[in-house]
Coordinates of C-alpha atoms in Angstrom, one line a residue:
M635 CA 98.7 116.5 144.2
S636 CA 97.4 120.0 143.8
S637 CA 100.6 121.5 142.2
T638 CA 99.6 120.6 138.6
L639 CA 101.5 121.7 135.6
L640 CA 99.0 124.4 134.8
E641 CA 99.3 125.8 138.3
V642 CA 103.1 125.7 138.0
T643 CA 102.7 127.7 134.8
R644 CA 100.4 130.3 136.4
G645 CA 102.8 130.6 139.3
A646 CA 105.8 131.2 137.0
H647 CA 103.9 133.9 135.1
E648 CA 103.0 135.6 138.4
D649 CA 106.7 135.4 139.6
V650 CA 107.8 137.1 136.4
E651 CA 105.3 139.9 136.7
R652 CA 106.3 140.5 140.4
L653 CA 110.0 140.6 139.5
E654 CA 109.3 143.0 136.6
R655 CA 107.5 145.3 139.0
L656 CA 110.4 145.2 141.4
V657 CA 112.9 146.0 138.7
V658 CA 110.9 149.1 137.7
R659 CA 110.6 150.2 141.4
E660 CA 114.3 149.7 141.9
M661 CA 115.3 151.6 138.8
Q662 CA 113.0 154.5 139.6
R663 CA 114.7 155.0 143.0
E664 CA 117.5 157.6 142.8
P665 CA 120.7 156.1 144.3
E666 CA 122.2 158.2 147.2
N667 CA 125.9 157.5 146.4
G668 CA 128.2 155.5 144.1
R669 CA 128.2 152.5 146.4
D670 CA 124.4 152.4 146.5
R671 CA 124.3 152.8 142.7
L672 CA 126.5 149.7 142.3
F673 CA 124.4 147.7 144.7
Q674 CA 121.3 148.8 142.9
S675 CA 122.7 147.5 139.6
H676 CA 123.6 144.2 141.1
R677 CA 120.2 143.7 142.6
V678 CA 118.6 144.5 139.2
R679 CA 121.0 142.1 137.5
H680 CA 120.0 139.3 140.0
M681 CA 116.3 139.9 139.4
I682 CA 116.8 139.9 135.6
D683 CA 118.6 136.5 135.9
L684 CA 115.7 135.2 137.9
I685 CA 113.3 136.4 135.2
T686 CA 115.4 134.7 132.6
A687 CA 115.6 131.4 134.4
T688 CA 111.8 131.4 135.0
T689 CA 111.0 132.2 131.4
D690 CA 113.3 129.4 130.3
K691 CA 111.2 127.0 132.4
L692 CA 108.0 128.4 130.9
V693 CA 109.4 127.9 127.4
E694 CA 110.2 124.3 128.2
I695 CA 106.6 123.8 129.6
Y696 CA 105.0 125.4 126.5
E697 CA 107.2 123.2 124.1
D698 CA 105.5 120.2 125.8
K699 CA 107.9 117.6 124.5
D700 CA 106.4 114.9 126.8
N701 CA 102.8 116.0 126.1
A702 CA 102.1 116.4 129.8
R703 CA 100.5 119.8 129.3
K704 CA 98.3 118.6 126.5
D705 CA 97.1 115.6 128.5
E706 CA 96.3 117.8 131.5
I707 CA 94.2 120.2 129.4
A708 CA 92.4 117.2 127.9
A709 CA 91.7 115.8 131.3
L710 CA 90.1 119.1 132.4
G711 CA 87.8 118.9 129.4
G712 CA 86.7 115.4 130.2
Q713 CA 88.8 113.9 127.3
G714 CA 91.4 112.0 129.3
E715 CA 91.8 108.5 130.4
F716 CA 90.0 109.1 133.7
P717 CA 87.8 106.1 134.8
Y718 CA 84.4 107.6 134.0
K719 CA 81.2 105.7 134.6
K720 CA 79.5 104.0 131.7
G721 CA 77.2 106.3 129.7
M722 CA 79.0 109.5 130.7
H723 CA 79.8 112.0 128.0
G724 CA 80.1 115.7 127.4
E725 CA 79.2 117.9 130.4
D726 CA 79.0 115.0 132.9
K727 CA 82.6 114.1 132.2
V728 CA 83.7 117.7 132.7
L729 CA 81.9 118.0 136.1
T730 CA 83.3 114.6 137.2
A731 CA 86.8 115.7 136.4
F732 CA 86.3 119.0 138.2
F733 CA 85.1 117.4 141.4
E734 CA 87.8 114.8 141.4
R735 CA 90.4 117.5 141.0
L736 CA 88.7 119.5 143.9
K737 CA 88.8 116.4 146.1
E738 CA 92.4 115.9 145.3
I739 CA 93.2 119.5 146.3
R740 CA 91.3 119.3 149.6
E741 CA 93.1 116.1 150.5
Y742 CA 96.5 117.6 149.7
H743 CA 95.8 120.7 151.9
K744 CA 94.5 118.5 154.7
K745 CA 97.7 116.6 154.8
N746 CA 99.8 119.8 154.3
P747 CA 98.2 122.6 156.4
S748 CA 101.2 124.9 155.8
A749 CA 100.5 125.0 152.1
R750 CA 97.3 127.0 152.8
V751 CA 99.4 130.1 153.4
V752 CA 99.3 132.2 150.2
D753 CA 102.7 133.6 149.2
T754 CA 102.9 137.3 149.3
D755 CA 105.4 139.8 148.0
D756 CA 107.4 139.6 151.2
A757 CA 109.9 137.1 149.7
F758 CA 110.4 139.3 146.7
E759 CA 110.6 142.5 148.8
E760 CA 113.7 141.0 150.4
L761 CA 115.5 141.2 147.1
L762 CA 115.4 145.0 147.3
K763 CA 116.9 144.9 150.8
E764 CA 119.8 142.5 150.3
E765 CA 123.3 143.9 149.9
P766 CA 125.2 142.0 147.2
A767 CA 128.6 140.5 148.0
I768 CA 131.0 142.1 145.6
E769 CA 134.8 141.5 146.0
F770 CA 137.4 144.1 145.0
S771 CA 141.1 144.2 145.7
G772 CA 142.6 147.1 147.6
E773 CA 144.1 148.5 144.4
E774 CA 140.7 148.5 142.7
A775 CA 139.2 150.8 145.5
F776 CA 135.6 149.4 145.1
G777 CA 135.7 149.6 141.3
R778 CA 137.3 153.0 140.9
Y779 CA 140.6 151.7 139.4
L780 CA 141.9 148.7 137.5
D781 CA 144.4 146.3 139.2
M782 CA 146.6 145.2 136.3
H783 CA 149.9 144.6 138.2
E784 CA 150.0 140.9 137.4
L785 CA 149.2 141.5 133.7
Y786 CA 151.9 144.2 133.7
N787 CA 154.5 141.8 135.0
E788 CA 153.5 139.2 132.5
F789 CA 153.8 141.8 129.7
I790 CA 157.2 143.2 130.5
N791 CA 158.7 139.7 131.1
S792 CA 157.5 138.3 127.8
K793 CA 159.2 138.2 124.4
F794 CA 156.6 140.6 122.8
G795 CA 156.7 143.1 125.8
T796 CA 158.9 146.2 126.3
P797 CA 160.1 147.7 129.6
M798 CA 157.9 150.6 130.7
E799 CA 156.3 152.1 133.8
Y800 CA 153.0 150.7 135.1
S801 CA 151.2 154.0 134.3
S802 CA 152.4 153.8 130.7
Y803 CA 151.3 150.2 130.4
V804 CA 147.8 151.1 131.6
G805 CA 147.5 153.7 128.9
T806 CA 148.8 151.6 126.1
F807 CA 147.9 147.9 126.8
S808 CA 145.0 148.1 124.3
E809 CA 147.3 149.3 121.5
T810 CA 148.0 145.8 120.2
D811 CA 148.8 147.0 116.7
K812 CA 152.2 148.2 118.0
I813 CA 153.3 144.6 118.6
P814 CA 155.0 143.0 115.5
P815 CA 152.9 140.2 114.0
N816 CA 155.8 137.7 114.2
L817 CA 155.8 138.1 118.0
K818 CA 152.1 137.2 118.4
S819 CA 152.8 133.6 119.4
K820 CA 151.3 131.1 121.9
Q821 CA 152.7 133.2 124.8
Y822 CA 150.9 136.3 123.4
K823 CA 147.7 134.4 123.0
E824 CA 147.8 133.2 126.7
Y825 CA 148.5 136.8 127.7
M826 CA 145.5 138.1 125.8
E827 CA 143.3 135.4 127.4
H828 CA 144.4 136.7 130.8
V829 CA 143.7 140.3 129.9
L830 CA 140.2 139.5 128.6
E831 CA 139.4 137.4 131.6
Y832 CA 140.3 140.2 134.0
L833 CA 138.5 142.9 132.1
I834 CA 135.3 140.8 131.7
S835 CA 135.4 140.1 135.5
F836 CA 135.9 143.8 136.3
L837 CA 133.1 144.8 134.0
E838 CA 130.7 142.3 135.5
R839 CA 131.5 143.6 139.0
T840 CA 131.2 147.3 138.2
Q841 CA 128.7 147.4 135.3
P842 CA 126.5 144.3 135.9
L843 CA 123.7 145.6 133.6
Q844 CA 126.0 145.4 130.5
D845 CA 124.9 142.6 128.2
L846 CA 128.3 141.2 127.3
V847 CA 126.8 138.1 125.6
R848 CA 125.0 140.4 123.1
I849 CA 128.1 142.6 122.7
F850 CA 130.4 139.7 122.0
A851 CA 127.9 138.1 119.6
K852 CA 127.8 141.4 117.6
I853 CA 131.6 141.6 117.6
E854 CA 132.0 138.0 116.4
S855 CA 129.5 138.4 113.5
D856 CA 131.2 141.7 112.3
F857 CA 134.6 140.1 112.8
E858 CA 133.8 137.2 110.5
E859 CA 132.8 139.6 107.7
N860 CA 135.9 141.8 108.1
W861 CA 138.2 138.8 108.4
D862 CA 137.1 137.4 105.1
K863 CA 137.5 140.9 103.5
G864 CA 140.9 141.4 105.1
A865 CA 139.6 144.5 106.9
V866 CA 140.3 143.6 110.6
P867 CA 142.3 146.5 112.2
G868 CA 145.9 145.5 112.5
W869 CA 145.4 142.5 110.2
E870 CA 144.5 144.3 106.9
N871 CA 145.1 142.5 103.6
K872 CA 146.9 139.6 105.3
G873 CA 144.7 136.8 103.9
I874 CA 143.8 133.6 105.8
E875 CA 145.9 131.3 103.7
N876 CA 149.3 133.1 104.2
G877 CA 148.5 134.5 107.6
P878 CA 149.1 137.9 109.0
S879 CA 152.9 137.4 109.3
V880 CA 153.5 137.9 105.5
P881 CA 154.2 141.5 104.8
E882 CA 152.6 141.8 101.4
S883 CA 152.4 145.6 101.7
V884 CA 156.3 145.7 102.0
I885 CA 157.2 143.7 98.9
D886 CA 154.6 142.9 96.3
L887 CA 156.1 140.4 93.9
D888 CA 153.6 141.3 91.2
Y889 CA 155.6 144.5 90.5
Y890 CA 158.9 142.6 89.8
S891 CA 159.5 140.5 86.7
T892 CA 163.2 139.6 87.3
V893 CA 165.5 138.9 90.2
E894 CA 167.6 142.0 89.2
E895 CA 164.6 144.2 89.8
L896 CA 164.0 142.6 93.2
L897 CA 167.6 143.3 94.2
E898 CA 166.9 147.1 94.0
V899 CA 164.7 146.7 97.1
G900 CA 167.8 146.3 99.3
P901 CA 169.2 143.4 101.5
E902 CA 167.4 144.5 104.7
K903 CA 164.0 144.5 103.1
L904 CA 164.7 141.1 101.5
K905 CA 165.8 139.7 104.8
E906 CA 162.6 141.0 106.6
A907 CA 160.3 139.6 103.9
L908 CA 162.0 136.2 104.0
A909 CA 161.9 136.0 107.8
A910 CA 158.3 136.9 107.9
R911 CA 157.5 134.0 105.5
G912 CA 159.6 131.6 107.6
L913 CA 162.2 131.2 104.8
K914 CA 166.0 131.3 105.3
S915 CA 167.2 134.9 105.4
G916 CA 171.0 134.3 105.2
G917 CA 173.3 134.5 102.2
T918 CA 174.1 137.3 99.8
A919 CA 171.6 139.8 98.5
Q920 CA 171.5 137.9 95.2
Q921 CA 170.7 134.6 97.0
R922 CA 168.0 136.3 99.1
A923 CA 166.4 137.8 96.0
E924 CA 166.4 134.5 94.2
R925 CA 164.9 132.7 97.2
L926 CA 162.1 135.3 97.5
F927 CA 161.5 135.4 93.8
L928 CA 160.5 131.7 93.9
L929 CA 157.3 132.7 95.6
K930 CA 156.2 134.6 92.4
H931 CA 155.3 131.3 90.7
T932 CA 155.3 128.8 93.5
P933 CA 152.8 128.9 96.5
L934 CA 154.5 129.0 99.9
E935 CA 153.0 125.6 101.0
K936 CA 154.5 123.9 97.9
L937 CA 158.0 125.3 98.3
D938 CA 160.9 122.9 99.0
K939 CA 161.6 122.3 102.7
K940 CA 165.3 123.3 102.2
H941 CA 164.3 126.9 101.7
F942 CA 162.7 127.1 105.1
A943 CA 164.6 128.3 108.2
K944 CA 165.5 125.8 110.8
G945 CA 162.7 125.2 113.3
A946 CA 160.1 126.8 111.0
R947 CA 156.7 125.0 110.8
N948 CA 155.8 123.0 107.8
V949 CA 153.1 125.2 106.2
D950 CA 151.6 122.2 104.4
Q951 CA 151.0 120.3 107.6
N952 CA 150.4 123.1 110.1
G953 CA 149.1 126.0 108.0
T954 CA 145.5 125.5 109.0
E955 CA 146.3 125.4 112.7
Q956 CA 148.5 128.5 112.4
N957 CA 145.9 130.4 110.5
S958 CA 143.3 129.4 113.1
N959 CA 145.5 130.7 116.0
K960 CA 146.0 134.0 114.1
K961 CA 142.3 134.4 113.7
E962 CA 141.7 133.7 117.4
I963 CA 144.3 136.3 118.3
A964 CA 142.8 138.9 116.0
L965 CA 139.3 138.2 117.5
M966 CA 140.7 138.7 121.0
E967 CA 142.3 142.0 120.0
V968 CA 138.9 143.2 118.7
K969 CA 137.2 142.2 121.9
L970 CA 139.9 143.9 124.0
R971 CA 139.4 147.2 122.1
R972 CA 135.6 147.1 122.7
L973 CA 136.1 146.4 126.4
C974 CA 138.5 149.3 126.7
E975 CA 135.8 151.5 125.1
L976 CA 133.4 150.5 127.8
L977 CA 136.0 151.1 130.5
K978 CA 137.5 154.3 129.1
E979 CA 136.9 156.5 132.1
V980 CA 138.2 153.9 134.5
I981 CA 141.4 153.4 132.5
V982 CA 142.0 157.2 132.5
Q983 CA 141.4 157.4 136.3
T984 CA 143.7 154.3 136.8
K985 CA 146.5 156.0 134.8
E986 CA 146.2 159.2 136.7
N987 CA 146.2 157.3 140.0
A988 CA 149.3 155.3 138.9
E989 CA 151.1 158.5 138.0
K990 CA 150.2 160.3 141.3
K991 CA 150.8 157.3 143.6
P992 CA 154.7 157.2 143.4
T993 CA 154.8 160.9 144.4
L994 CA 153.0 160.3 147.7
T995 CA 154.5 159.4 151.0
Y996 CA 153.2 156.6 153.1
E997 CA 151.5 159.1 155.4
E998 CA 149.8 160.8 152.5
M999 CA 148.6 157.5 151.1
E1000 CA 147.1 156.6 154.5
A1001 CA 145.5 160.0 154.7
E1002 CA 143.9 159.5 151.3
R1003 CA 142.6 156.1 152.3
E1004 CA 141.1 157.4 155.5
E1005 CA 139.5 160.3 153.6
E1006 CA 137.8 157.8 151.3
V1007 CA 136.5 155.8 154.3
V1008 CA 135.2 159.0 155.9
Q1009 CA 133.6 160.1 152.7
A1010 CA 131.8 156.7 152.3
D1011 CA 130.6 157.0 156.0
S1012 CA 129.4 160.5 155.5
E1013 CA 127.5 159.4 152.4
S1014 CA 125.8 156.7 154.3
D1015 CA 125.0 159.2 157.2
E1016 CA 123.1 161.3 154.7
E1017 CA 120.4 158.6 154.7
E1018 CA 119.3 159.7 158.2
K1019 CA 116.7 162.5 158.3
T1020 CA 117.9 165.8 159.9
Y1021 CA 116.2 166.6 163.2
N1022 CA 114.5 170.0 162.7
P1023 CA 111.3 170.3 164.9
L1024 CA 111.2 174.1 164.7
N1025 CA 111.4 174.0 160.9
L1026 CA 114.4 176.4 160.9
P1027 CA 116.0 177.4 157.6
M1028 CA 119.0 175.4 156.4
G1029 CA 122.5 176.8 156.5
W1030 CA 125.4 176.5 154.0
D1031 CA 126.3 173.1 155.6
G1032 CA 122.9 171.6 155.0
K1033 CA 122.0 171.7 158.7
P1034 CA 119.4 174.0 160.5
I1035 CA 120.8 177.4 161.5
P1036 CA 121.0 178.1 165.3
Y1037 CA 117.8 179.4 166.9
W1038 CA 119.5 182.6 168.2
L1039 CA 120.5 183.5 164.7
Y1040 CA 117.0 182.8 163.5
K1041 CA 115.7 185.3 166.1
L1042 CA 118.4 187.9 165.4
H1043 CA 117.5 188.2 161.8
G1044 CA 113.8 188.2 162.5
L1045 CA 113.2 185.2 160.3
G1046 CA 110.0 184.5 162.1
Q1047 CA 108.4 187.6 160.6
K1048 CA 106.5 187.2 157.4
F1049 CA 106.1 190.0 154.8
D1050 CA 103.7 189.6 151.8
C1051 CA 104.1 191.6 148.6
E1052 CA 101.1 191.9 146.3
I1053 CA 103.2 193.5 143.6
C1054 CA 105.4 190.4 143.5
G1055 CA 102.4 188.1 143.1
N1056 CA 101.7 187.7 146.8
Y1057 CA 105.2 186.3 147.3
S1058 CA 106.2 185.9 151.0
Y1059 CA 109.5 187.1 152.5
W1060 CA 110.8 185.9 155.8
G1061 CA 112.8 188.5 157.8
R1062 CA 113.1 192.3 157.6
R1063 CA 116.4 192.0 155.7
A1064 CA 115.1 189.9 152.9
F1065 CA 112.0 192.1 152.7
E1066 CA 114.0 195.3 152.3
R1067 CA 116.3 193.7 149.8
H1068 CA 113.6 192.4 147.5
F1069 CA 112.6 196.0 146.3
K1070 CA 115.7 196.0 144.1
E1071 CA 115.3 192.4 142.9
S1072 CA 114.0 191.3 139.5
R1073 CA 110.7 189.9 140.8
H1074 CA 109.6 193.3 142.3
Q1075 CA 111.0 195.3 139.3
H1076 CA 109.0 193.1 136.9
G1077 CA 105.8 193.7 138.9
M1078 CA 106.3 197.5 138.8
R1079 CA 106.9 197.4 135.0
C1080 CA 103.7 195.5 134.5
L1081 CA 101.9 198.4 136.4
G1082 CA 103.6 201.0 134.3
I1083 CA 105.2 202.6 137.3
P1084 CA 109.0 203.4 137.6
N1085 CA 110.6 201.5 140.5
T1086 CA 112.2 204.5 142.3
K1087 CA 113.0 205.1 145.9
Y1088 CA 109.6 206.7 146.5
F1089 CA 107.9 203.3 146.2
N1090 CA 110.1 201.5 148.8
E1091 CA 107.9 199.8 151.5
I1092 CA 104.9 199.9 149.1
T1093 CA 103.6 196.4 148.6
S1094 CA 99.9 197.0 147.7
I1095 CA 99.1 197.6 144.0
Q1096 CA 96.4 200.2 144.8
E1097 CA 98.8 202.1 147.1
A1098 CA 101.4 202.2 144.4
R1099 CA 98.9 203.5 141.8
D1100 CA 97.6 206.2 144.2
L1101 CA 101.2 207.3 145.0
W1102 CA 102.1 207.5 141.3
E1103 CA 99.0 209.7 140.6
K1104 CA 100.0 212.1 143.3
I1105 CA 103.6 212.3 142.0
Q1106 CA 102.3 213.0 138.5
E1107 CA 100.0 215.8 139.8
K1108 CA 102.9 217.4 141.8
Q1109 CA 105.1 217.2 138.8
G1110 CA 102.4 219.0 136.8
I1111 CA 102.6 222.2 139.0
N1112 CA 106.3 222.6 138.5
K1113 CA 106.1 221.6 134.9
W1114 CA 107.6 224.0 132.4
R1115 CA 104.9 225.7 130.2
P1116 CA 106.3 227.0 126.9
D1117 CA 103.4 229.3 126.0
L1118 CA 103.9 231.4 129.1
E1119 CA 107.6 230.9 129.9
E1120 CA 109.2 230.8 126.5
E1121 CA 110.5 234.4 125.6
Y1122 CA 110.7 236.2 122.2
E1123 CA 112.3 239.5 121.2
D1124 CA 111.3 241.9 118.4
R1125 CA 113.5 244.3 116.4
E1126 CA 113.2 247.1 118.9
G1127 CA 114.3 244.8 121.7
N1128 CA 111.0 244.3 123.4
I1129 CA 110.5 241.0 125.2
Y1130 CA 107.3 239.0 124.9
N1131 CA 106.3 235.4 125.9
K1132 CA 105.4 233.0 123.1
K1133 CA 101.6 233.5 123.3
T1134 CA 101.8 237.3 123.2
F1135 CA 104.4 237.4 120.5
T1136 CA 102.3 235.0 118.3
D1137 CA 99.1 237.1 118.7
L1138 CA 100.9 240.4 117.8
Q1139 CA 102.6 238.8 114.9
R1140 CA 99.2 237.6 113.5
Q1141 CA 97.8 241.1 113.8
G1142 CA 100.7 242.6 111.9
L1143 CA 101.8 244.9 114.7
I1144 CA 105.3 243.5 114.9

């Protein structure tokens, strides 16, 4: 058979290179709308998955656990168990192995003529044309909003939930620290699993290029360190042994040396501390203080069963399981917060939509839905090229202007201005207006000529310079000359011009 292991390896490397080139081509293409951007991301994700699967096969081949690759390379070098003739060695064995392999390939292609067709990039090009099948609910509006109605109903009907509007729930469902630790039970754990399952599904559909495996791996590694230090948000200083339900920050027994000092805390605080530890919280304040003070010198798991409330778990038997559940819940909350960071904009839009939706009538909701459909259709129509055989200018609506308007404004006339750097203006109106624009003014400043009304219609640099010289000469005739026109008066009242007065003064006559 011609499909040897080395040929399979070569083909796999070629497939990986082709897929990498396709990924680069697809990412360099600018998407035309939001829907196209989403399809583009899914196509790239699919190609990346194909690359990953192919490289996994290559790794398995290179590991060569069954020595198949090693034996094949040895056979090519004339070192295998091929039935060589006696006296053969060295180069003769290599040539014999080569011709035997060539004979095998020819026989294979003779029996399978279709195998002679060399695979081209056509099969891979189809990956760029396919439209991924992505399913969204009507509420999600093709990935614009979250659909958390089932999770909302599960929350408000649970022991740990509180009655609220759907819009308020969308804005606060990630604030798990507001739920008391003693309510984070099995029901709460199941609810968190459902929330994470939905958010991960939504993120995979709307942001397929996000590497959730790497994100969660980083979260879990950081969580283990913070959990051991007691620095997990919402579970600080709880300790693995006593669990997060023990409010050490409320009553620290190290500060109290007698039962009388503990009584000063108050009966309500004592009751809360006892209930959090699973101990009986009834009786007088004195009995509560004595029961709680037992924990100062006796660990909770070694305390007598009679002090525990009815139905409370035996800490000695079930403590490990309880701590494990608390740790899993804490990890779920950390993952939930990270997912909410990635979906921050979508959550804000979902909340705004939930607040606006109850104020709309059925007709307004239908009109909005139709508007979204029309908008999507118009975005897809933009793909078609605009028919413009006369190369007419585009109007404000992105379409060519009417031909009669083109002729009315004389847009077929071309005016070149050398002062503007040989820039061309189409139409008389644009040409007349450009003399007051910044490009023409800058050109006149570079020539050292003021941009006055005398230079309108002047587009040649030489004409502008000649006109400026004539203006300067004309201004020189009417120029005021102080030597001849400035007047002076002597003591006797005689009037002289400046030159005469200066000459007489030098001679000492006046």
